[in-house]
XYZ file of N, CA and C in Angstrom:
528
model
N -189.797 -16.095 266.686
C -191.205 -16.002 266.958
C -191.970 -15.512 265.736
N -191.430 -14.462 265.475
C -192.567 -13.756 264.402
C -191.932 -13.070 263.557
N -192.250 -12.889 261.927
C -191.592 -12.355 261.394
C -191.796 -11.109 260.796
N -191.113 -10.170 261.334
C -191.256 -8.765 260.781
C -190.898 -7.746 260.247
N -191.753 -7.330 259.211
C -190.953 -6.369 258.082
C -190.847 -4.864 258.380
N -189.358 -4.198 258.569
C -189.265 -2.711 259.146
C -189.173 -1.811 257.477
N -190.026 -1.124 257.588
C -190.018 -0.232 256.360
C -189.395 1.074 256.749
N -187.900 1.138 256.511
C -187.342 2.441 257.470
C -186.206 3.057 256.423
N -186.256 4.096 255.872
C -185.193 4.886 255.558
C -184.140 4.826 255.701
N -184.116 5.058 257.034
C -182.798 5.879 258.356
C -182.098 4.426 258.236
N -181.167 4.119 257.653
C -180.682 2.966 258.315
C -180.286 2.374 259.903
N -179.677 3.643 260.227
C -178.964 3.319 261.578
C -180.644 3.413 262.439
N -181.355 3.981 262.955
C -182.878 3.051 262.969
C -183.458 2.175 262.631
N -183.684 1.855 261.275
C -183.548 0.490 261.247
C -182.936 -0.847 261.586
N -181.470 -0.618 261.663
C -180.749 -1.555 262.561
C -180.953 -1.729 264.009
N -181.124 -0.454 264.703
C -181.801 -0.572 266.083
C -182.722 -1.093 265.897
N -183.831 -0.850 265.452
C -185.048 -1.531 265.738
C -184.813 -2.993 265.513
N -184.540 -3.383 264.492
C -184.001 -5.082 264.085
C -183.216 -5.546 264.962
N -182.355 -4.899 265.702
C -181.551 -5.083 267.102
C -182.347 -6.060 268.562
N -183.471 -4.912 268.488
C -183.932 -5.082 269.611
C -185.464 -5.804 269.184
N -185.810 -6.071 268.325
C -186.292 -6.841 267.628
C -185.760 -8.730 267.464
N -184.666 -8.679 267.346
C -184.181 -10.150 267.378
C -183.907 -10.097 268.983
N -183.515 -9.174 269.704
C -183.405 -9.496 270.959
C -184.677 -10.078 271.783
N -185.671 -10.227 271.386
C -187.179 -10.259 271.362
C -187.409 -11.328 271.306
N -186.437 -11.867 270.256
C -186.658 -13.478 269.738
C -187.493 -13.145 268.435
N -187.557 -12.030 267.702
C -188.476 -12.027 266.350
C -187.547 -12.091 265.030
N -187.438 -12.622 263.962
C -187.033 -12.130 262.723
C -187.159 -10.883 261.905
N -186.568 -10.075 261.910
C -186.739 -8.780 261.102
C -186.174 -9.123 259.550
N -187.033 -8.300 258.805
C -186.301 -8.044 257.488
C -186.836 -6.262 257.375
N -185.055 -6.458 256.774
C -185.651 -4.567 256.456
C -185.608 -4.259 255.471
N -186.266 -3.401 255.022
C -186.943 -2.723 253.511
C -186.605 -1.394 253.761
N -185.763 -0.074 252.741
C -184.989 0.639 253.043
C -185.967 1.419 252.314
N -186.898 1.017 251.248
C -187.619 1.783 250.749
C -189.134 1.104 250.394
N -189.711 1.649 249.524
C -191.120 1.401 249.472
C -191.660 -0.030 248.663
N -190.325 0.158 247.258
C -190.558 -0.917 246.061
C -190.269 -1.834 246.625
N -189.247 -1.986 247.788
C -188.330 -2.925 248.219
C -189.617 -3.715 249.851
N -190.040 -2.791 249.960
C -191.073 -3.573 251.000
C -192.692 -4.333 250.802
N -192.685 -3.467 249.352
C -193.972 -4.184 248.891
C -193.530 -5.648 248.060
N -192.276 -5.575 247.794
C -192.134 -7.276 247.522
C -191.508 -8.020 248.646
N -191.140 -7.567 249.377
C -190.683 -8.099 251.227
C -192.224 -8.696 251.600
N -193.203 -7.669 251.336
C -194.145 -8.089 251.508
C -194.907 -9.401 251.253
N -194.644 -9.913 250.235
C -195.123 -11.030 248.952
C -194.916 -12.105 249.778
N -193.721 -11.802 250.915
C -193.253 -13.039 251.746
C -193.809 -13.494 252.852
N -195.569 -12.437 252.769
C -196.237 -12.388 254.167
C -195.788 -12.206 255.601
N -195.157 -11.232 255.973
C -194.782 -11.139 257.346
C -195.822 -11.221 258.260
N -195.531 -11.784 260.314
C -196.690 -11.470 260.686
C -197.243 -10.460 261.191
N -195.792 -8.454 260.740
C -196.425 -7.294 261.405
C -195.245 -6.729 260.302
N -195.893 -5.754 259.789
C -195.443 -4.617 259.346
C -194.890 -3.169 260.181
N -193.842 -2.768 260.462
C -193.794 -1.868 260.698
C -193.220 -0.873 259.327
N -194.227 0.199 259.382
C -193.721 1.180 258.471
C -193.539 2.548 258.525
N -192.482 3.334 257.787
C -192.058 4.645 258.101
C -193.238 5.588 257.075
N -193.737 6.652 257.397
C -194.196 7.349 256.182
C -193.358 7.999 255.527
N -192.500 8.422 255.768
C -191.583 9.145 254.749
C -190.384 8.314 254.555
N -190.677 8.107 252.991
C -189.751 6.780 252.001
C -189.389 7.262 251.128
N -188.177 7.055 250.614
C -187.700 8.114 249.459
C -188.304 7.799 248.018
N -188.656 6.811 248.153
C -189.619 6.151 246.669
C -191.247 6.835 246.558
N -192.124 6.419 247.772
C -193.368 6.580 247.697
C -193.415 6.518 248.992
N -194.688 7.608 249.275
C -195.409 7.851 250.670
C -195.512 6.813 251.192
N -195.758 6.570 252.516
C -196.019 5.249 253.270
C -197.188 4.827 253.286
N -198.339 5.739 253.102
C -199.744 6.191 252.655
C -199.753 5.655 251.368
N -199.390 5.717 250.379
C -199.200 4.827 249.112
C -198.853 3.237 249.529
N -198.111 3.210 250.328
C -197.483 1.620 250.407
C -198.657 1.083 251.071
N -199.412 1.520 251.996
C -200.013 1.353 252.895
C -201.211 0.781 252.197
N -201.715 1.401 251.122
C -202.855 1.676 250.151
C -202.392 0.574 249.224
N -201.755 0.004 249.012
C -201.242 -1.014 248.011
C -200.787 -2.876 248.503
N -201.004 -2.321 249.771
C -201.052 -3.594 251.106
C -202.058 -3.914 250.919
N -203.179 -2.994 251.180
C -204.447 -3.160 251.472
C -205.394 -3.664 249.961
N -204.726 -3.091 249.156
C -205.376 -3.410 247.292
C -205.354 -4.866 247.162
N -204.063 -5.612 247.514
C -203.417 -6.854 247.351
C -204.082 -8.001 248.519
N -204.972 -9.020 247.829
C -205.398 -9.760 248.519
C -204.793 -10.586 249.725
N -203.169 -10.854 248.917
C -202.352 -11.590 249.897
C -202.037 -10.677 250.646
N -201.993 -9.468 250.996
C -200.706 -8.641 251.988
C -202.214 -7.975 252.989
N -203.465 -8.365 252.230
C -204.796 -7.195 253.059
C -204.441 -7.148 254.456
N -204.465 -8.462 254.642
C -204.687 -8.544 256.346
C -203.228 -8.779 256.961
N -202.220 -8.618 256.475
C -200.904 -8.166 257.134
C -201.335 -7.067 258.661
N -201.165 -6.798 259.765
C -201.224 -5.746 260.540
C -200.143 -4.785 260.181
N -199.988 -3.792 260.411
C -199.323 -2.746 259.903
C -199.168 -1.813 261.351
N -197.828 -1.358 261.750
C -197.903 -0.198 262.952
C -197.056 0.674 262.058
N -197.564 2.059 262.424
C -196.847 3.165 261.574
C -196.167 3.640 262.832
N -194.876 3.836 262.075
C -193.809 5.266 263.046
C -193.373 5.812 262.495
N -194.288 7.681 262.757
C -193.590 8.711 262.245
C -193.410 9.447 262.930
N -192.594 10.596 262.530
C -191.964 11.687 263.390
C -193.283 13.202 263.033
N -194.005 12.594 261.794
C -195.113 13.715 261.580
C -196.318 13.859 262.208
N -196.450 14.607 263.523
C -197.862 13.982 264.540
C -198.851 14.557 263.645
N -199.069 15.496 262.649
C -200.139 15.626 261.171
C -200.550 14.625 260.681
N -199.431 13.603 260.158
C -199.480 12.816 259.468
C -200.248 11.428 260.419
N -199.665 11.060 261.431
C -200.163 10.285 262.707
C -201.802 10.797 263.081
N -202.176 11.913 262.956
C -203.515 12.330 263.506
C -204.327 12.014 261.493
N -203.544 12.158 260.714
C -204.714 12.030 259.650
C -204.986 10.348 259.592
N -203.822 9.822 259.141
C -204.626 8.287 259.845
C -204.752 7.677 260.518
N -205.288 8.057 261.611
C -206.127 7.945 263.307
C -207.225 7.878 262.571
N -207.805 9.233 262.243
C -209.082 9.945 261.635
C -209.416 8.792 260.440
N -208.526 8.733 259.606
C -209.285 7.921 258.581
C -209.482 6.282 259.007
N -208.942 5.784 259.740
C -209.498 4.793 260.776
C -209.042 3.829 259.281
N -208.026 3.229 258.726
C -207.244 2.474 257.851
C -206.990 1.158 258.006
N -208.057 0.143 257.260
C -208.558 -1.440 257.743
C -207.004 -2.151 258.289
N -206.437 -2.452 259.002
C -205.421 -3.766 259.053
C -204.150 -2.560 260.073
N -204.972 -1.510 260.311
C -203.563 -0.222 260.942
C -203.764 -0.754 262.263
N -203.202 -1.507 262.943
C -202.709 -1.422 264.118
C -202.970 -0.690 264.930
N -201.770 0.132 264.969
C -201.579 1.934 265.326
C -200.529 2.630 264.636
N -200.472 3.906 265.039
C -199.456 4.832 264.380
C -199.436 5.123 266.085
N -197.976 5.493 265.902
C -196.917 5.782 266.872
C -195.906 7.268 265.956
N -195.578 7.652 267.161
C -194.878 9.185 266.834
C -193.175 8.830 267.695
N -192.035 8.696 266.416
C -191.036 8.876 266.518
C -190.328 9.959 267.623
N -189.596 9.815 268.376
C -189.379 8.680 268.594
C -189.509 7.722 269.913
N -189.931 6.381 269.514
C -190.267 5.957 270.462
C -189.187 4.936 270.972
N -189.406 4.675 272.340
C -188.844 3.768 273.303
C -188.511 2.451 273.102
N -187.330 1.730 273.395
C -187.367 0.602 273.305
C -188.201 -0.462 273.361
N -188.497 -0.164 274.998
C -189.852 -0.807 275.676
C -190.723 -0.488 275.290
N -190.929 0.550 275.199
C -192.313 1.428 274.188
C -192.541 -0.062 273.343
N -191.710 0.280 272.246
C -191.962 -0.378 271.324
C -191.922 -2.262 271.049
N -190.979 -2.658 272.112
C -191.213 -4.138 272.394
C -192.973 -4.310 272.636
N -193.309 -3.442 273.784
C -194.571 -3.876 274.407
C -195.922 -3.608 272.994
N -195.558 -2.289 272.107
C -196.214 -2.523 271.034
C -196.201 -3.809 269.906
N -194.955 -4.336 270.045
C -195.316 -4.966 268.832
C -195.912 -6.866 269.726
N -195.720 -6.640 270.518
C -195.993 -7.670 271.507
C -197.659 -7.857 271.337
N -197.626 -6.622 271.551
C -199.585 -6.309 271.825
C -200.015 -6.854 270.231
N -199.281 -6.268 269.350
C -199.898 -6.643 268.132
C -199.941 -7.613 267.842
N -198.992 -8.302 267.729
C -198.786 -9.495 267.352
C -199.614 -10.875 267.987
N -200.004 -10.590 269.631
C -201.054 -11.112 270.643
C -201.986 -10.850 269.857
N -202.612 -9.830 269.499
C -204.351 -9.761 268.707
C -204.368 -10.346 267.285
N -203.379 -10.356 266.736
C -203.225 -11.269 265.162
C -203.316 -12.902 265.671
N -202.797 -12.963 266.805
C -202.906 -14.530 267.023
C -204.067 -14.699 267.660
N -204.557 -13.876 268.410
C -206.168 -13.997 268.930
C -207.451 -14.152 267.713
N -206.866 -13.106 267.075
C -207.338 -13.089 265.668
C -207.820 -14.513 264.810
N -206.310 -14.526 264.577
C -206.214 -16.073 263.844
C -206.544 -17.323 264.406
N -206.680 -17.070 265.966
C -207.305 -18.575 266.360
C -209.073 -18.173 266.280
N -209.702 -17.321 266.533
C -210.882 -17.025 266.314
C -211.489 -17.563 264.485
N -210.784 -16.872 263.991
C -211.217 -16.889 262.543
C -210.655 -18.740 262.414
N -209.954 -19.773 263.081
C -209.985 -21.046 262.779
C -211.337 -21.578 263.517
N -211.354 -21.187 265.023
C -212.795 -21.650 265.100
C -214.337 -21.195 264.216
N -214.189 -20.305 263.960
C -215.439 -19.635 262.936
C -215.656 -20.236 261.607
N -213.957 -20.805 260.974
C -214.117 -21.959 260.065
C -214.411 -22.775 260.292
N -213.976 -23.303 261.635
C -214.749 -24.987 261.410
C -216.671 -24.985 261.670
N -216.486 -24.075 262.811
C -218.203 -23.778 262.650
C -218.856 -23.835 261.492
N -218.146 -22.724 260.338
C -219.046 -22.850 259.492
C -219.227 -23.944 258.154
N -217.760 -24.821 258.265
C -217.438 -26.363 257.676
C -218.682 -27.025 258.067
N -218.648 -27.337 259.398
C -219.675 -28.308 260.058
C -221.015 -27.926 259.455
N -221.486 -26.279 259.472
C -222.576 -26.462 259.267
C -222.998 -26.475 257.961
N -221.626 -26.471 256.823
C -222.316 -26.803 255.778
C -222.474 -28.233 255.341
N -221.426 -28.673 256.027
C -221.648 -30.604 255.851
C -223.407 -30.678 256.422
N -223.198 -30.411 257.862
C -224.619 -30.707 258.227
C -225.759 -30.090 257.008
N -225.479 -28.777 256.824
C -226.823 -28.806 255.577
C -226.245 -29.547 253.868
N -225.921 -30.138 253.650
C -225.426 -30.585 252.413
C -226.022 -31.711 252.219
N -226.064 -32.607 253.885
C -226.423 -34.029 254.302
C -227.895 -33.631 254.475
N -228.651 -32.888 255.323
C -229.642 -33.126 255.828
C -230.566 -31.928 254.466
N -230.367 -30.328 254.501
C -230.831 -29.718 254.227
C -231.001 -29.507 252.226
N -232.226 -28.699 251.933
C -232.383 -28.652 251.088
C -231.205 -27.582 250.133
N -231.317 -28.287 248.434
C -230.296 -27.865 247.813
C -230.178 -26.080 247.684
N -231.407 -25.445 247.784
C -231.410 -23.958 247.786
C -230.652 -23.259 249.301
N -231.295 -23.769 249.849
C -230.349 -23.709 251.436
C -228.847 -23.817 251.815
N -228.529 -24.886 251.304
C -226.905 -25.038 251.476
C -226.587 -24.075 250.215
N -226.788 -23.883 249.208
C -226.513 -22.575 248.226
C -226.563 -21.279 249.071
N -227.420 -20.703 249.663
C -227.524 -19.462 250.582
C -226.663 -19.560 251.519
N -226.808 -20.417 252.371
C -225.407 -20.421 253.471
C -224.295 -20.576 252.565
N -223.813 -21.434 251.658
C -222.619 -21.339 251.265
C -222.158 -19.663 250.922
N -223.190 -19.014 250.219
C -222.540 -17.622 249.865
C -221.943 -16.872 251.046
N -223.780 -16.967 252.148
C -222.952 -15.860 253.378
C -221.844 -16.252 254.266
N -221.123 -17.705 254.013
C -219.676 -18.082 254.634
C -219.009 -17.535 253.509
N -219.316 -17.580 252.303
C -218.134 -17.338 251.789
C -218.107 -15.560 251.905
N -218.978 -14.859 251.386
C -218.781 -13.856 251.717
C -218.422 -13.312 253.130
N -218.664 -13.643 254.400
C -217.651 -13.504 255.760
C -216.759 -13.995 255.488
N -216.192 -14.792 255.185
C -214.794 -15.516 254.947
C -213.808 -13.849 254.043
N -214.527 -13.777 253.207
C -214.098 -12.657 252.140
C -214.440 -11.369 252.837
N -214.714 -11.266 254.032
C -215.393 -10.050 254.750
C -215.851 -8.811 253.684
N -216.893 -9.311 253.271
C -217.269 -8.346 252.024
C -218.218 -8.519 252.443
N -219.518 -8.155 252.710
C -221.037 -7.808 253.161
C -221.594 -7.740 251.995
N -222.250 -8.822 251.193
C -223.122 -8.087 250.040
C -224.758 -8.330 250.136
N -225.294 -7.974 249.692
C -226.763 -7.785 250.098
C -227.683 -9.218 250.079
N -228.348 -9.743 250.749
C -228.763 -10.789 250.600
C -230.237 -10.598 249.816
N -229.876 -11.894 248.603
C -230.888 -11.470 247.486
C -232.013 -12.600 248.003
N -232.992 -12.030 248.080
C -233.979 -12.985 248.677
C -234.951 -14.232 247.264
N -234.853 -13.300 246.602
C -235.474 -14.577 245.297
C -234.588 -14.490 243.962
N -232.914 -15.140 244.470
C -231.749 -15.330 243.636
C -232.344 -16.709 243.519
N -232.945 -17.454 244.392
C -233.607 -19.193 243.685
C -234.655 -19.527 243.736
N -235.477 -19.433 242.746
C -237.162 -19.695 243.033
C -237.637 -21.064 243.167
């Protein structure tokens, strides 16, 4: 079904989880450390699970370096740690593409039904963001054909900028 990258230390946890993970019907790959999951990464999985404490670099670092990287931004990411500190600071900082954080240790089922859930809103996700493309295809054919050349220039930016979910200010006399 889906392919997913476990960022886990503990080996013998990691093998459980990948256990009950293929029992699922999903592909796991596991990453034992941090260097080793940010190029696991490169391979686009469709859910990250990650540990914060990695013997290389914080998970908070890895996490931060997902998010830097255009290809890995929108990866979903679920954190499991055993640090409920660490779990309550990024709650609070509310961290673009975080899923959730979960507190070690959790349940089989627990955790089937989490990554289930996630993986359901990435595909809700991704069929939304295909209809929102073709919407906004159509309506630039339609203004390309019918509408004037300053016009299809303005809409082209604010698709491309939603596309790029970057909000930048709309310049009102960028074409005189």
């Amino acid at each position: 079904m889906a392919a997913i990258l476990i960022v886990e230390d503990d080996r013998g946890l990691a093998q459980a989880i990948a256990c009950l993970l293929r029992q699922a019907g999903h592909s796991p790959v596991l990453a034992p450390d941090a260097r080793t999951a940010l190029r696991q990464a490169a391979d686009l999985p469709d859910l990250i699970l990650l540990d914060l404490v990695l013997p290389d670099l914080p998970g908070e670092e890895v996490l931060r370096r997902l998010r830097g990287q255009l290809e890995t931004a929108d990866i979903p990411v679920l954190v499991l740690t055993g640090y409920p500190e660490a779990a309550a600071r990024l709650r609070i900082l509310g961290t673009p593409g975080l899923v959730g954080v979960y507190l070690k240790p959790i349940s089989g089922i627990q955790l089937r039904r989490v990554v289930d859930a996630a993986l359901a809103s990435t595909t809700e996700q991704g069929a939304d963001d295909d209809v929102q493309r073709q919407r906004h295809g159509d309506l630039i054919r339609r203004l390309i054909l019918e509408g004037p050349d300053a016009l299809v220039f303005h809409v082209y930016r604010r698709v491309h900028a939603d596309r790029m979910r970057v909000r930048r200010p709309v310049v009102t006399d960028a074409l005189t």
